[in-house]
XYZ file of C-alpha atoms in Angstrom:
379
model
C 3.563 20.563 5.410
C 0.893 21.445 2.980
C 1.485 23.291 -0.284
C 0.482 26.384 1.037
C 2.746 26.326 4.018
C 6.002 25.106 2.212
C 8.520 28.027 1.899
C 9.025 29.392 -1.687
C 12.684 28.581 -2.823
C 15.064 30.440 -4.769
C 18.134 29.001 -6.119
C 21.597 31.008 -5.827
C 24.601 29.727 -8.015
C 27.965 31.654 -7.898
C 31.485 30.382 -7.431
C 32.233 32.952 -4.768
C 30.910 32.385 -1.506
C 30.958 36.220 -0.461
C 28.443 36.786 -3.403
C 26.084 34.082 -2.345
C 26.058 35.414 1.254
C 25.261 39.045 -0.158
C 22.503 37.707 -2.360
C 21.095 35.687 0.481
C 21.306 38.621 2.623
C 19.486 40.728 0.207
C 16.635 38.285 -0.559
C 15.982 37.067 2.921
C 12.354 37.377 4.119
C 9.793 35.143 5.771
C 8.424 32.334 3.894
C 11.492 32.498 1.572
C 14.072 30.054 1.449
C 17.344 30.552 -0.584
C 19.322 27.379 -1.530
C 23.110 27.955 -2.782
C 25.363 26.277 -4.961
C 29.135 27.023 -5.786
C 28.929 25.146 -9.272
C 26.665 24.272 -11.969
C 27.181 20.660 -11.085
C 26.073 21.418 -7.504
C 23.131 23.191 -8.941
C 21.856 20.275 -10.924
C 22.058 18.099 -8.068
C 19.659 20.427 -6.270
C 17.401 20.929 -9.163
C 16.861 17.103 -9.239
C 15.247 17.038 -5.836
C 13.775 20.619 -5.480
C 11.366 22.951 -6.872
C 12.305 26.556 -7.214
C 10.421 29.717 -8.088
C 13.347 31.511 -9.512
C 17.100 30.935 -10.117
C 19.851 33.657 -10.088
C 23.029 32.300 -11.933
C 26.344 33.717 -12.368
C 27.528 33.792 -15.654
C 31.098 33.538 -15.149
C 31.989 30.459 -13.464
C 34.829 27.907 -13.872
C 33.913 24.791 -15.370
C 30.058 24.808 -16.379
C 29.327 28.443 -16.596
C 25.710 30.219 -16.051
C 24.796 29.916 -19.916
C 25.558 26.092 -19.843
C 23.620 25.612 -16.611
C 20.798 27.666 -18.025
C 20.721 25.193 -21.373
C 20.786 22.259 -18.845
C 17.824 23.596 -17.053
C 15.648 24.051 -20.226
C 16.518 20.596 -21.372
C 15.074 19.374 -18.289
C 11.186 18.777 -17.786
C 11.871 19.217 -14.146
C 13.406 22.512 -14.403
C 12.388 24.203 -17.597
C 9.788 26.299 -15.882
C 12.072 28.011 -13.589
C 12.593 31.537 -14.427
C 16.357 32.331 -14.731
C 17.985 35.900 -13.903
C 21.704 36.051 -14.859
C 23.966 37.823 -12.685
C 26.976 39.500 -14.416
C 29.901 41.729 -13.822
C 30.604 41.884 -17.486
C 30.068 45.086 -19.758
C 26.566 43.752 -20.814
C 26.913 43.961 -24.638
C 24.063 43.021 -26.919
C 25.998 39.758 -27.862
C 26.292 38.583 -24.361
C 22.552 39.450 -23.555
C 21.287 37.692 -26.724
C 23.148 34.477 -25.861
C 21.634 34.662 -22.375
C 18.223 35.212 -23.638
C 18.693 32.441 -26.045
C 19.761 30.201 -23.045
C 16.436 31.058 -21.395
C 16.912 33.845 -19.159
C 14.209 36.363 -18.366
C 16.546 39.198 -17.170
C 20.062 40.371 -16.306
C 21.368 42.021 -13.127
C 24.547 44.060 -13.266
C 27.290 43.788 -10.358
C 27.424 45.673 -8.267
C 23.927 44.688 -7.419
C 21.302 47.463 -6.208
C 19.058 46.000 -3.613
C 15.955 47.746 -4.577
C 16.360 46.467 -8.198
C 17.093 43.022 -7.138
C 14.368 42.665 -4.686
C 11.792 44.037 -7.261
C 12.921 41.644 -9.898
C 12.538 38.749 -7.527
C 9.243 39.847 -6.224
C 7.530 39.776 -9.714
C 8.508 36.212 -10.259
C 7.906 34.917 -6.837
C 4.474 36.345 -7.004
C 3.931 34.592 -10.127
C 5.112 31.515 -8.631
C 2.784 31.644 -5.778
C -0.235 32.359 -8.102
C 0.721 29.192 -10.227
C 0.918 27.149 -6.891
C -2.425 28.286 -5.763
C -3.838 27.649 -9.466
C -2.416 24.180 -9.324
C -3.781 23.563 -5.837
C -7.461 25.003 -6.749
C -7.166 22.479 -10.053
C -6.277 19.510 -7.922
C -9.167 20.552 -5.264
C -11.723 20.680 -8.400
C -10.393 17.439 -9.712
C -10.930 16.032 -6.165
C -14.478 17.499 -6.105
C -15.401 16.250 -9.399
C -14.293 12.600 -8.551
C -16.293 13.166 -5.303
C -19.293 14.197 -7.171
C -18.975 11.333 -9.726
C -18.830 8.893 -6.840
C -21.624 10.320 -5.316
C -23.575 10.277 -8.303
C -22.663 6.462 -8.866
C -23.686 5.775 -5.021
C -26.916 7.771 -5.468
C -28.041 5.706 -8.746
C -27.027 2.237 -6.754
C -29.151 3.651 -3.893
C -32.156 4.218 -6.018
C -31.856 0.906 -7.748
C -31.738 -0.799 -4.231
C -34.326 1.296 -3.006
C -36.659 0.402 -6.044
C -35.849 -3.256 -5.470
C -36.528 -3.257 -1.807
C -39.788 -1.475 -2.151
C -41.017 -3.382 -5.153
C -40.826 -6.608 -3.522
C -42.834 -5.915 -0.619
C -45.385 -3.961 -2.564
C -45.778 -6.958 -5.098
C -46.364 -9.119 -2.205
C -49.062 -6.980 -0.647
C -50.601 -6.649 -4.313
C -50.559 -10.426 -4.311
C -51.817 -10.710 -0.671
C -54.878 -8.621 -1.473
C -55.805 -10.940 -4.564
C -55.177 -13.778 -2.365
C -57.442 -12.540 0.059
C -60.291 -12.150 -2.372
C -59.871 -15.630 -3.613
C -59.511 -17.400 -0.205
C -62.212 -15.069 1.867
C -63.496 -17.141 4.807
C -60.869 -19.834 4.336
C -58.203 -20.549 7.259
C -55.357 -19.731 5.154
C -56.752 -16.163 5.432
C -55.013 -15.504 8.738
C -51.604 -16.576 7.365
C -51.912 -14.446 4.409
C -52.705 -11.363 6.740
C -49.568 -12.302 8.822
C -47.532 -12.345 5.823
C -48.773 -9.063 4.531
C -48.253 -7.571 7.970
C -44.762 -8.739 7.776
C -44.053 -6.989 4.537
C -45.744 -3.641 5.494
C -43.484 -3.555 8.512
C -40.407 -3.869 6.458
C -41.608 -1.094 4.228
C -42.302 1.072 7.083
C -38.799 0.439 8.706
C -37.238 1.530 5.463
C -39.146 4.663 5.141
C -38.481 5.475 8.663
C -34.959 5.020 8.331
C -34.735 7.403 5.252
C -36.799 10.024 7.280
C -34.290 9.716 10.355
C -31.369 10.400 8.112
C -33.053 13.336 6.471
C -33.992 14.673 9.893
C -30.393 14.332 11.258
C -28.877 15.986 8.389
C -31.403 18.852 8.506
C -31.004 19.095 12.267
C -34.644 18.469 12.780
C -34.347 15.333 15.016
C -34.631 15.862 18.755
C -33.912 13.465 21.375
C -36.440 12.899 24.381
C -33.571 12.398 26.996
C -34.501 11.267 30.228
C -32.726 8.726 32.923
C -32.542 5.303 31.432
C -31.044 2.289 32.772
C -28.820 0.692 30.194
C -29.754 -2.765 31.315
C -33.269 -2.062 30.266
C -32.356 -0.616 26.925
C -30.237 -3.559 26.135
C -32.882 -6.194 27.382
C -35.325 -4.380 25.202
C -33.246 -4.036 22.071
C -32.114 -7.767 22.055
C -35.895 -8.682 22.449
C -36.739 -6.660 19.285
C -34.059 -8.517 17.372
C -35.252 -11.919 18.780
C -37.390 -12.896 15.835
C -34.362 -12.590 13.511
C -32.071 -14.486 16.080
C -34.551 -17.313 16.498
C -35.203 -17.743 12.740
C -31.540 -18.235 12.059
C -31.125 -20.380 15.002
C -28.279 -18.151 16.474
C -27.097 -18.850 20.038
C -27.149 -15.127 21.715
C -25.208 -14.422 24.963
C -25.974 -11.288 26.973
C -23.513 -10.169 29.837
C -24.899 -6.996 31.476
C -23.422 -5.223 34.636
C -24.552 -6.238 37.996
C -26.522 -3.018 38.833
C -28.108 -0.081 37.058
C -26.324 1.972 34.691
C -27.822 5.232 34.119
C -27.771 7.252 30.759
C -28.998 10.683 30.021
C -30.560 9.039 26.957
C -33.508 8.678 24.457
C -34.839 5.129 25.417
C -36.182 4.524 21.806
C -33.275 5.798 20.098
C -30.804 3.779 22.334
C -32.884 0.567 21.712
C -32.611 1.502 17.874
C -28.894 1.703 18.175
C -28.438 -1.530 19.983
C -31.228 -3.180 17.946
C -29.659 -2.368 14.680
C -26.192 -3.619 15.637
C -27.966 -6.937 16.830
C -29.825 -7.239 13.581
C -26.828 -6.692 11.431
C -24.986 -9.339 13.521
C -27.898 -11.775 12.954
C -28.222 -10.681 9.167
C -24.276 -11.229 8.412
C -23.901 -14.604 10.506
C -24.762 -17.763 8.770
C -27.462 -20.169 10.511
C -26.418 -21.370 13.978
C -24.073 -18.681 14.734
C -22.770 -16.975 17.876
C -23.969 -13.488 18.823
C -22.481 -11.701 22.035
C -23.773 -8.427 23.768
C -21.643 -7.183 26.492
C -21.709 -4.123 28.418
C -19.574 -2.659 31.072
C -18.708 0.447 33.024
C -15.390 2.158 33.434
C -14.540 5.623 34.968
C -18.147 7.075 34.060
C -18.227 5.529 30.588
C -20.580 2.663 29.311
C -18.950 0.412 26.828
C -21.086 -1.736 24.905
C -19.844 -4.622 22.516
C -21.866 -6.350 19.957
C -19.751 -9.219 18.317
C -20.603 -12.301 16.204
C -18.822 -15.141 14.441
C -20.198 -14.268 11.141
C -18.586 -13.473 7.491
C -16.833 -10.467 8.656
C -15.766 -7.415 6.584
C -12.974 -7.315 4.196
C -10.072 -4.814 5.028
C -10.589 -2.510 1.943
C -14.364 -2.010 3.031
C -14.099 -1.294 6.613
C -13.307 2.561 6.276
C -16.633 3.239 4.618
C -19.199 0.943 6.537
C -20.495 4.049 8.411
C -21.023 5.943 5.203
C -24.409 6.640 3.848
C -25.809 4.078 1.627
C -22.932 1.780 2.026
C -23.095 -2.000 2.381
C -20.476 -4.668 2.637
C -19.952 -6.910 -0.505
C -21.078 -10.362 0.834
C -20.958 -11.938 -2.611
C -23.728 -14.137 -1.915
C -22.789 -15.650 1.469
C -25.801 -14.522 3.175
C -29.118 -12.666 1.896
C -28.744 -9.179 1.713
C -31.468 -6.539 2.151
C -32.012 -2.989 3.349
C -30.755 0.140 1.870
C -27.340 0.287 3.568
C -28.199 3.265 5.828
C -28.350 1.376 9.068
C -24.874 2.039 10.488
C -24.853 5.618 9.206
C -27.899 6.147 11.024
C -26.553 4.483 14.242
C -23.342 6.453 14.085
C -25.107 9.715 13.899
C -27.660 8.643 16.784
C -24.603 7.667 19.011
C -23.084 11.080 18.356
C -26.269 12.863 19.258
C -25.825 11.047 22.586
C -22.171 12.613 22.877
C -20.953 8.859 22.175
C -18.804 7.168 19.602
C -19.052 3.924 17.634
C -16.147 2.185 15.943
C -15.757 -1.258 14.347
C -13.240 -2.741 16.951
C -12.233 -5.655 15.072
C -13.431 -7.602 11.815
C -11.857 -10.103 9.476
C -13.583 -12.226 6.751
C -14.676 -15.663 8.181
C -13.965 -14.394 11.762
C -16.908 -12.170 12.563
C -17.229 -8.609 13.632
C -16.976 -6.573 16.826
C -18.719 -3.196 17.037
C -17.958 -0.978 20.146
C -20.114 1.838 21.385
C -18.884 4.131 24.104
C -21.313 6.332 25.982
C -21.232 8.930 29.035
C -22.882 7.538 32.132
C -24.575 9.975 34.790
C -24.637 9.574 38.635
């Protein structure tokens, strides 16, 4: 139960059961809970475990009287904030009242109790208590928001640093390539230089396209070109686009597809982007000569796609945030890490645009990872 839903509690202390029953009946209303105690000692036990908006204390009780209980409450960090109203059958002389206020009372009520006066006095302190709780909740929300903004700012600065690094390297390589082309004009090495420059340009283009896709999705400006597509065709195309990274690392790729066509109402290019990103990540985060597996199956009108590897895996404390924007697993130099950390965030949003879900099915350091995509099929 949240703070807003918790009942407001009042503590009633009197050695006579009939007085407690009467007070409870007069104060009872929705959202208000009255706890009762027959002695000061019993009241102190309740004060150790519960928070109260108001306390009604009978002055004359055997053993610990109301004044002594009030002094205990004022000396306790947990209960010193609780307003105390003394209930007394005495004459209410000035000396008694002074002693009560000195003990921490905010008011006195004489017996026999007038119901309207009791409720009126209680209402004032209950409203103050509710306002105090609301202010505390708002304070906590502001603190959480401040921390969230602080982390977002740190994340933004980290992302800008990574972006600068990711763009600087290919730009420097392209600049160096242009200089080399001028110097090696007409020589056989010219073709190799152009190939290298093309690879760096492709890398930069991919980074910019990912950034633009994230922006389009967040602004609701991306639209899917849906059509009837065969999942097997999509998987084959996605695997083929990732083949260079797989072959370069010497990975063993195993693909298991359903025996017949599996129709999806989907955007072929975006679906290939989803699977291609998962396969490329598997290739990137798996040391050389690793194993990558892509499997698909259909059950009850749903297509299940799994991309698994035996790579470095993801630490448990990082698994909850890998689908966050600009997040990357900390690989501590185990593999070469590049990119902006927006791949999985983009994949998740694209999957959800297709009315599907994605999750990290399994991952452990040194054991690899398995990602599972679930998509609806069509007849």
